């Protein structure tokens, strides 16, 4: 059976019993087994919603679903499906009343996107088209979308607010821009449609329980998992690209945001969604931290050594990028609460628990 083929392995039935519990409604998280989605599931549940994950596990592990269940003290439902699979998506939405979708499913490795732009377009952009069509069939009209600060391209001014010019400097970034434009068309194509595109800066850290966190496959693309691997002795040293940027210590500055803060931003967006048409909102702290700030905080908080070597700058990198998060505060009543020390401590606790 076409649809059944996509539903295997996990507890993939819909949570009909949860319908009858005191829940504000079902939030479907595409890509919900991933790093960010799993943390959002926890916060969504804490806010009284029922999270249901939908994931094909192409970059995440099935064990996350059980760990989420342990964390929440109740089974977490997961539909194993690919967002590009029309039959599976129709079946998923046909089975129950979803209040809103948080759409995280996507590939995100910039380097891989340069090598395989068609794959990135197919997975991220066409996948979103299929998802929206399935939502249309059953009248689901609310979405929070995982966008990225990559839509701003090379920073032209700091801090970066939502009116900063947009440009795609790699195929991954192009998919985020394409999807934001697709969502503009979608909200205009029918009544009562509501979208919030959240433009994440640099999510790091892990849940304080150390049950969920970031587990990239292979050599990581992002700084924090790389630092963790070096601290564990799995990589000999951290290559720092550029020690002569015009920043306070010469290394590149980014806006790292604790993944739990980021997750809470999604709950705040859900609460405001019905007052939106399609709004774009930055989720960042507004505070830049350099590569060496991260290394030093990591060593101080965790008592671990992170050997590093300064290497030449990489083409296309920027000296600094950090958010103006004031729209999130005005529009969502949200601001980041956790600092760099929390981020490095929780990232390390999660890594330690993995053994
Ligand atoms: N982590 C970051 O630094 C960052 C920054 C900005 C934006 N984002 C965006 O946030 C979202 C989540 O990122 P993450 O860091 O949690 O990544 P992740 O790789 O941990 O999670 C993505 C999840 O989506 C799933 N997925 C991918 N393609 C799918 C498909 N076709 N059908 C069903 N499931 C699919 C994967 O299996 C995975 O569980 C992505 O859209 C990413 O582009 C991430």
Short mmCIF file of C-alpha atoms and ligand atoms in Angstrom, two decimals:
data_model
loop_
_atom_site.label_atom_id
_atom_site.label_comp_id
_atom_site.label_asym_id
_atom_site.label_seq_id
_atom_site.Cartn_x
_atom_site.Cartn_y
_atom_site.Cartn_z
CA UNK A 1 0.00 0.00 0.00
CA UNK A 2 1.45 3.33 -1.03
CA UNK A 3 0.77 5.26 2.16
CA UNK A 4 1.38 2.36 4.48
CA UNK A 5 4.88 1.98 3.09
CA UNK A 6 5.76 5.34 4.54
CA UNK A 7 4.44 4.45 7.99
CA UNK A 8 6.69 1.87 9.49
CA UNK A 9 8.84 1.22 12.46
CA UNK A 10 7.63 3.72 15.02
CA UNK A 11 4.36 4.31 16.77
CA UNK A 12 2.87 5.98 13.75
CA UNK A 13 -0.82 6.06 14.56
CA UNK A 14 -2.41 9.39 15.37
CA UNK A 15 -2.87 10.28 19.00
CA UNK A 16 -6.60 9.79 19.16
CA UNK A 17 -6.48 9.33 22.92
CA UNK A 18 -4.62 12.59 23.34
CA UNK A 19 -7.50 14.31 21.57
CA UNK A 20 -9.61 13.76 24.62
CA UNK A 21 -6.99 15.07 27.05
CA UNK A 22 -6.88 18.72 27.99
CA UNK A 23 -4.80 19.88 25.07
CA UNK A 24 -4.89 23.17 23.21
CA UNK A 25 -4.65 21.15 19.99
CA UNK A 26 -2.18 19.24 17.86
CA UNK A 27 0.97 20.87 16.55
CA UNK A 28 2.58 18.88 13.76
CA UNK A 29 6.36 19.27 13.69
CA UNK A 30 7.89 18.30 10.37
CA UNK A 31 11.52 17.45 11.04
CA UNK A 32 10.49 17.11 14.67
CA UNK A 33 13.09 14.44 15.47
CA UNK A 34 15.93 16.78 14.59
CA UNK A 35 18.06 18.98 16.83
CA UNK A 36 15.75 21.98 16.94
CA UNK A 37 12.45 20.15 16.42
CA UNK A 38 12.98 17.87 19.41
CA UNK A 39 13.51 20.87 21.69
CA UNK A 40 10.44 22.60 20.26
CA UNK A 41 8.38 19.47 20.95
CA UNK A 42 9.25 19.75 24.66
CA UNK A 43 8.32 23.43 24.87
CA UNK A 44 5.14 23.01 22.82
CA UNK A 45 4.00 20.24 25.18
CA UNK A 46 4.88 22.35 28.23
CA UNK A 47 2.64 25.09 26.80
CA UNK A 48 -0.32 22.73 26.65
CA UNK A 49 -0.25 21.67 23.00
CA UNK A 50 0.10 18.09 21.79
CA UNK A 51 3.21 17.74 19.62
CA UNK A 52 3.20 15.14 16.87
CA UNK A 53 6.45 14.59 14.99
CA UNK A 54 6.72 13.83 11.28
CA UNK A 55 10.17 12.87 10.10
CA UNK A 56 11.95 10.62 7.62
CA UNK A 57 15.06 10.38 9.87
CA UNK A 58 17.44 11.26 7.04
CA UNK A 59 19.58 13.32 9.45
CA UNK A 60 18.25 12.26 12.84
CA UNK A 61 17.96 9.16 14.97
CA UNK A 62 14.83 7.20 15.79
CA UNK A 63 15.94 6.96 19.42
CA UNK A 64 15.13 10.68 19.81
CA UNK A 65 11.43 9.79 19.90
CA UNK A 66 11.90 7.51 22.92
CA UNK A 67 14.13 10.03 24.65
CA UNK A 68 11.48 12.70 24.16
CA UNK A 69 8.94 10.35 25.69
CA UNK A 70 11.21 9.85 28.69
CA UNK A 71 11.65 13.59 29.04
CA UNK A 72 7.95 14.37 28.78
CA UNK A 73 6.77 11.40 30.82
CA UNK A 74 4.39 10.27 28.11
CA UNK A 75 4.66 8.59 24.72
CA UNK A 76 5.41 10.93 21.87
CA UNK A 77 3.80 10.17 18.55
CA UNK A 78 5.84 10.18 15.40
CA UNK A 79 4.83 9.64 11.82
CA UNK A 80 7.68 8.29 9.75
CA UNK A 81 7.19 10.02 6.42
CA UNK A 82 8.92 12.13 3.82
CA UNK A 83 7.35 15.54 3.26
CA UNK A 84 7.82 15.01 -0.50
CA UNK A 85 5.57 11.95 -0.46
CA UNK A 86 2.10 13.19 -1.46
CA UNK A 87 0.26 10.06 -0.36
CA UNK A 88 1.92 9.93 3.02
CA UNK A 89 1.29 13.61 3.65
CA UNK A 90 -2.34 13.32 2.62
CA UNK A 91 -2.75 10.35 4.96
CA UNK A 92 -1.09 12.21 7.81
CA UNK A 93 -3.33 15.25 7.55
CA UNK A 94 -6.41 13.23 6.71
CA UNK A 95 -6.34 11.42 10.03
CA UNK A 96 -6.89 14.25 12.47
CA UNK A 97 -7.27 17.97 13.10
CA UNK A 98 -3.90 19.71 13.17
CA UNK A 99 -4.04 23.20 14.66
CA UNK A 100 -0.75 24.37 13.17
CA UNK A 101 2.38 23.06 11.52
CA UNK A 102 5.89 23.94 12.64
CA UNK A 103 7.86 23.22 9.49
CA UNK A 104 11.46 22.29 10.24
CA UNK A 105 12.02 19.40 7.83
CA UNK A 106 14.92 20.27 5.59
CA UNK A 107 18.53 19.69 4.72
CA UNK A 108 20.84 22.36 6.11
CA UNK A 109 24.49 21.64 5.27
CA UNK A 110 25.76 24.60 3.25
CA UNK A 111 28.71 22.74 1.71
CA UNK A 112 26.56 19.79 0.67
CA UNK A 113 24.05 22.20 -0.86
CA UNK A 114 26.78 23.54 -3.14
CA UNK A 115 27.58 19.98 -4.27
CA UNK A 116 23.94 18.89 -4.59
CA UNK A 117 21.75 21.92 -5.31
CA UNK A 118 19.03 19.82 -6.96
CA UNK A 119 18.70 17.64 -3.87
CA UNK A 120 18.35 20.72 -1.68
CA UNK A 121 15.72 22.22 -3.97
CA UNK A 122 13.81 18.96 -4.15
CA UNK A 123 13.89 18.23 -0.44
CA UNK A 124 13.38 21.71 0.96
CA UNK A 125 11.40 23.62 -1.69
CA UNK A 126 9.41 20.90 -3.43
CA UNK A 127 8.90 19.21 -0.06
CA UNK A 128 7.29 22.41 1.23
CA UNK A 129 5.02 22.57 -1.84
CA UNK A 130 3.77 19.03 -1.14
CA UNK A 131 3.29 19.85 2.53
CA UNK A 132 1.26 22.99 1.76
CA UNK A 133 -0.91 21.09 -0.73
CA UNK A 134 -1.68 18.47 1.93
CA UNK A 135 -2.52 21.22 4.44
CA UNK A 136 -4.82 22.83 1.86
CA UNK A 137 -6.76 19.63 1.36
CA UNK A 138 -7.85 19.58 4.99
CA UNK A 139 -7.87 23.31 5.68
CA UNK A 140 -4.86 23.59 8.00
CA UNK A 141 -4.02 27.28 7.74
CA UNK A 142 -1.26 28.01 10.24
CA UNK A 143 2.46 27.52 9.89
CA UNK A 144 5.61 28.52 11.72
CA UNK A 145 8.53 28.09 9.33
CA UNK A 146 12.19 27.48 10.20
CA UNK A 147 13.95 30.15 8.19
CA UNK A 148 17.50 31.30 8.73
CA UNK A 149 19.68 34.37 8.99
CA UNK A 150 21.37 33.00 5.88
CA UNK A 151 18.65 34.84 3.89
CA UNK A 152 20.50 38.09 4.68
CA UNK A 153 23.60 36.95 2.78
CA UNK A 154 26.76 38.85 3.65
CA UNK A 155 25.90 41.39 6.36
CA UNK A 156 25.79 44.93 5.07
CA UNK A 157 25.04 46.49 8.44
CA UNK A 158 24.91 45.38 12.08
CA UNK A 159 22.86 44.44 13.95
CA UNK A 160 20.81 42.68 11.28
CA UNK A 161 17.16 43.60 11.44
CA UNK A 162 14.38 42.13 9.31
CA UNK A 163 14.61 44.95 6.74
CA UNK A 164 18.24 44.06 5.93
CA UNK A 165 18.59 43.30 2.19
CA UNK A 166 18.14 39.65 1.23
CA UNK A 167 20.46 37.55 -0.87
CA UNK A 168 21.28 33.90 -1.30
CA UNK A 169 25.00 33.15 -1.21
CA UNK A 170 24.57 29.37 -1.48
CA UNK A 171 21.88 26.90 -2.64
CA UNK A 172 20.79 26.22 0.96
CA UNK A 173 20.10 29.91 1.51
CA UNK A 174 18.27 30.02 -1.82
CA UNK A 175 15.88 27.32 -0.58
CA UNK A 176 15.02 29.41 2.48
CA UNK A 177 14.35 32.47 0.32
CA UNK A 178 12.30 30.41 -2.15
CA UNK A 179 10.19 28.98 0.67
CA UNK A 180 9.59 32.40 2.26
CA UNK A 181 8.36 33.62 -1.15
CA UNK A 182 6.23 30.49 -1.58
CA UNK A 183 4.65 31.22 1.80
CA UNK A 184 3.87 34.80 0.67
CA UNK A 185 1.90 33.32 -2.22
CA UNK A 186 0.27 30.71 0.01
CA UNK A 187 -1.12 33.18 2.55
CA UNK A 188 -2.56 35.25 -0.31
CA UNK A 189 -4.17 32.25 -1.99
CA UNK A 190 -6.91 31.65 0.58
CA UNK A 191 -8.64 33.19 3.57
CA UNK A 192 -7.44 33.03 7.17
CA UNK A 193 -3.94 31.81 6.50
CA UNK A 194 -1.23 32.67 8.98
CA UNK A 195 2.53 32.21 8.70
CA UNK A 196 5.46 33.25 10.83
CA UNK A 197 8.91 32.68 9.31
CA UNK A 198 11.41 32.65 12.13
CA UNK A 199 14.90 33.53 10.98
CA UNK A 200 17.22 31.68 13.33
CA UNK A 201 20.72 32.91 14.00
CA UNK A 202 23.07 30.21 15.41
CA UNK A 203 21.26 27.66 17.57
CA UNK A 204 23.49 25.70 19.96
CA UNK A 205 23.32 23.91 23.30
CA UNK A 206 21.01 21.16 24.45
CA UNK A 207 18.16 20.48 26.83
CA UNK A 208 19.22 20.72 30.50
CA UNK A 209 18.20 17.07 30.97
CA UNK A 210 20.97 16.08 28.51
CA UNK A 211 18.46 13.66 26.93
CA UNK A 212 18.25 15.57 23.66
CA UNK A 213 20.81 17.72 21.88
CA UNK A 214 22.73 18.10 18.66
CA UNK A 215 24.09 14.89 17.09
CA UNK A 216 25.25 15.74 13.58
CA UNK A 217 26.22 12.89 11.29
CA UNK A 218 29.93 12.83 10.37
CA UNK A 219 32.17 15.88 10.61
CA UNK A 220 29.99 18.76 11.82
CA UNK A 221 29.47 21.96 9.85
CA UNK A 222 28.76 24.15 12.85
CA UNK A 223 31.13 25.43 15.52
CA UNK A 224 29.70 23.95 18.71
CA UNK A 225 29.56 20.28 17.67
CA UNK A 226 33.09 20.71 16.33
CA UNK A 227 34.28 22.13 19.66
CA UNK A 228 32.63 19.20 21.44
CA UNK A 229 34.38 16.66 19.21
CA UNK A 230 37.75 18.32 19.80
CA UNK A 231 37.14 18.39 23.56
CA UNK A 232 36.32 14.67 23.44
CA UNK A 233 39.54 13.97 21.55
CA UNK A 234 37.67 12.79 18.45
CA UNK A 235 39.29 15.53 16.37
CA UNK A 236 42.82 16.80 17.03
CA UNK A 237 42.11 20.53 16.96
CA UNK A 238 39.64 23.21 16.01
CA UNK A 239 40.52 25.06 12.81
CA UNK A 240 39.64 28.73 13.31
CA UNK A 241 39.16 30.42 9.95
CA UNK A 242 40.69 33.85 10.27
CA UNK A 243 42.45 35.46 13.22
CA UNK A 244 42.62 38.90 11.66
CA UNK A 245 38.96 39.88 11.30
CA UNK A 246 38.07 43.36 12.57
CA UNK A 247 36.55 41.94 15.77
CA UNK A 248 37.60 42.23 19.43
CA UNK A 249 39.93 39.19 19.22
CA UNK A 250 40.32 38.77 15.47
CA UNK A 251 38.05 35.73 15.16
CA UNK A 252 34.61 35.65 13.55
CA UNK A 253 31.61 36.80 15.60
CA UNK A 254 28.18 35.14 15.45
CA UNK A 255 24.93 35.31 17.38
CA UNK A 256 24.72 31.99 19.25
CA UNK A 257 21.33 31.27 20.73
CA UNK A 258 20.45 28.50 23.17
CA UNK A 259 18.20 25.97 21.45
CA UNK A 260 15.76 26.04 24.38
CA UNK A 261 15.36 29.82 24.01
CA UNK A 262 14.86 29.27 20.29
CA UNK A 263 12.22 26.62 20.99
CA UNK A 264 10.35 28.97 23.31
CA UNK A 265 10.28 31.53 20.51
CA UNK A 266 8.16 29.06 18.53
CA UNK A 267 5.62 28.78 21.33
CA UNK A 268 5.45 32.59 21.42
CA UNK A 269 4.94 32.61 17.63
CA UNK A 270 2.13 30.04 17.90
CA UNK A 271 0.40 32.28 20.43
CA UNK A 272 0.52 35.28 18.07
CA UNK A 273 -0.02 33.44 14.81
CA UNK A 274 -3.66 34.36 14.28
CA UNK A 275 -2.76 38.05 14.27
CA UNK A 276 -0.25 37.53 11.43
CA UNK A 277 -0.51 37.29 7.67
CA UNK A 278 3.09 36.34 6.88
CA UNK A 279 5.64 37.88 9.20
CA UNK A 280 9.39 37.36 9.29
CA UNK A 281 11.02 37.60 12.68
CA UNK A 282 14.63 37.16 13.79
CA UNK A 283 15.40 34.79 16.65
CA UNK A 284 18.77 35.73 18.06
CA UNK A 285 20.19 37.15 21.27
CA UNK A 286 21.54 40.33 19.73
CA UNK A 287 24.88 39.53 21.38
CA UNK A 288 27.81 38.52 19.21
CA UNK A 289 30.34 35.98 20.50
CA UNK A 290 33.61 35.24 18.74
CA UNK A 291 34.99 31.76 18.06
CA UNK A 292 37.52 32.28 20.83
CA UNK A 293 34.80 33.54 23.22
CA UNK A 294 33.07 30.19 22.65
CA UNK A 295 36.29 28.21 23.10
CA UNK A 296 37.20 30.03 26.31
CA UNK A 297 33.70 29.76 27.77
CA UNK A 298 33.68 26.05 26.92
CA UNK A 299 37.02 25.43 28.61
CA UNK A 300 36.10 27.49 31.69
CA UNK A 301 32.64 25.98 32.21
CA UNK A 302 33.52 22.40 31.43
CA UNK A 303 37.12 22.03 32.55
CA UNK A 304 37.97 20.64 29.11
CA UNK A 305 40.74 21.57 26.69
CA UNK A 306 39.94 22.71 23.16
CA UNK A 307 43.18 22.98 21.16
CA UNK A 308 42.77 25.27 18.17
CA UNK A 309 44.81 26.56 15.26
CA UNK A 310 44.25 29.82 13.39
CA UNK A 311 43.89 29.15 9.66
CA UNK A 312 43.40 31.48 6.69
CA UNK A 313 40.01 33.11 6.25
CA UNK A 314 37.48 31.17 4.16
CA UNK A 315 36.06 32.83 1.05
CA UNK A 316 32.54 34.07 1.65
CA UNK A 317 32.79 34.30 5.45
CA UNK A 318 31.93 37.53 7.23
CA UNK A 319 33.67 39.14 10.20
CA UNK A 320 30.49 39.40 12.23
CA UNK A 321 26.77 38.67 12.06
CA UNK A 322 24.33 39.22 14.88
CA UNK A 323 20.65 39.95 15.13
CA UNK A 324 18.56 42.89 16.07
CA UNK A 325 16.05 40.81 18.08
CA UNK A 326 13.80 43.74 19.01
CA UNK A 327 10.96 42.78 16.64
CA UNK A 328 10.67 39.40 18.39
CA UNK A 329 10.33 41.21 21.69
CA UNK A 330 7.72 43.64 20.37
CA UNK A 331 5.74 41.18 18.30
CA UNK A 332 6.10 37.94 20.27
CA UNK A 333 6.94 39.18 23.77
CA UNK A 334 9.98 36.92 23.53
CA UNK A 335 13.62 37.47 24.30
CA UNK A 336 16.50 35.06 24.87
CA UNK A 337 17.12 34.27 28.55
CA UNK A 338 20.14 31.97 28.43
CA UNK A 339 23.77 32.97 27.90
CA UNK A 340 26.91 31.54 26.38
CA UNK A 341 27.86 29.75 29.63
CA UNK A 342 24.52 27.90 29.57
CA UNK A 343 25.04 26.99 25.91
CA UNK A 344 28.51 25.48 26.34
CA UNK A 345 27.60 23.71 29.60
CA UNK A 346 24.49 22.07 28.13
CA UNK A 347 26.22 21.11 24.88
CA UNK A 348 28.93 19.37 26.90
CA UNK A 349 26.48 17.65 29.31
CA UNK A 350 24.62 16.20 26.34
CA UNK A 351 27.86 15.00 24.73
CA UNK A 352 29.03 13.43 28.00
CA UNK A 353 25.77 11.55 28.38
CA UNK A 354 26.17 10.06 24.90
CA UNK A 355 29.17 8.17 26.26
N1 LIG B 1 20.76 24.34 13.14
C1 LIG B 1 20.95 25.51 12.57
O1 LIG B 1 22.04 26.10 12.70
C2 LIG B 1 19.84 26.17 11.78
C3 LIG B 1 19.93 27.55 11.52
C4 LIG B 1 18.91 28.16 10.79
C5 LIG B 1 17.84 27.40 10.31
N2 LIG B 1 17.79 26.06 10.57
C6 LIG B 1 16.68 25.27 10.04
O2 LIG B 1 15.98 24.64 11.10
C7 LIG B 1 15.45 23.40 10.64
C8 LIG B 1 15.85 22.30 11.61
O3 LIG B 1 17.27 22.27 11.70
P1 LIG B 1 18.04 21.29 12.69
O4 LIG B 1 19.27 21.99 13.09
O5 LIG B 1 17.12 20.78 13.71
O6 LIG B 1 18.46 20.16 11.66
P2 LIG B 1 18.33 18.57 11.78
O7 LIG B 1 19.02 18.01 10.60
O8 LIG B 1 18.76 18.13 13.13
O9 LIG B 1 16.76 18.35 11.68
C9 LIG B 1 16.06 18.34 10.44
C10 LIG B 1 15.08 17.20 10.50
O10 LIG B 1 14.32 17.17 9.28
C11 LIG B 1 14.23 15.84 8.85
N3 LIG B 1 14.00 15.87 7.40
C12 LIG B 1 14.81 16.38 6.45
N4 LIG B 1 14.26 16.23 5.24
C13 LIG B 1 13.06 15.63 5.44
C14 LIG B 1 12.02 15.21 4.58
N5 LIG B 1 12.11 15.35 3.25
N6 LIG B 1 10.91 14.65 5.11
C15 LIG B 1 10.82 14.48 6.45
N7 LIG B 1 11.77 14.83 7.31
C16 LIG B 1 12.88 15.41 6.80
C17 LIG B 1 15.54 15.19 9.27
O11 LIG B 1 15.48 13.79 9.35
C18 LIG B 1 15.76 15.85 10.63
O12 LIG B 1 15.16 15.10 11.67
C19 LIG B 1 15.97 23.19 9.22
O13 LIG B 1 14.96 23.57 8.32
C20 LIG B 1 17.15 24.13 9.15
O14 LIG B 1 17.38 24.58 7.83
C21 LIG B 1 18.76 25.43 11.31
#
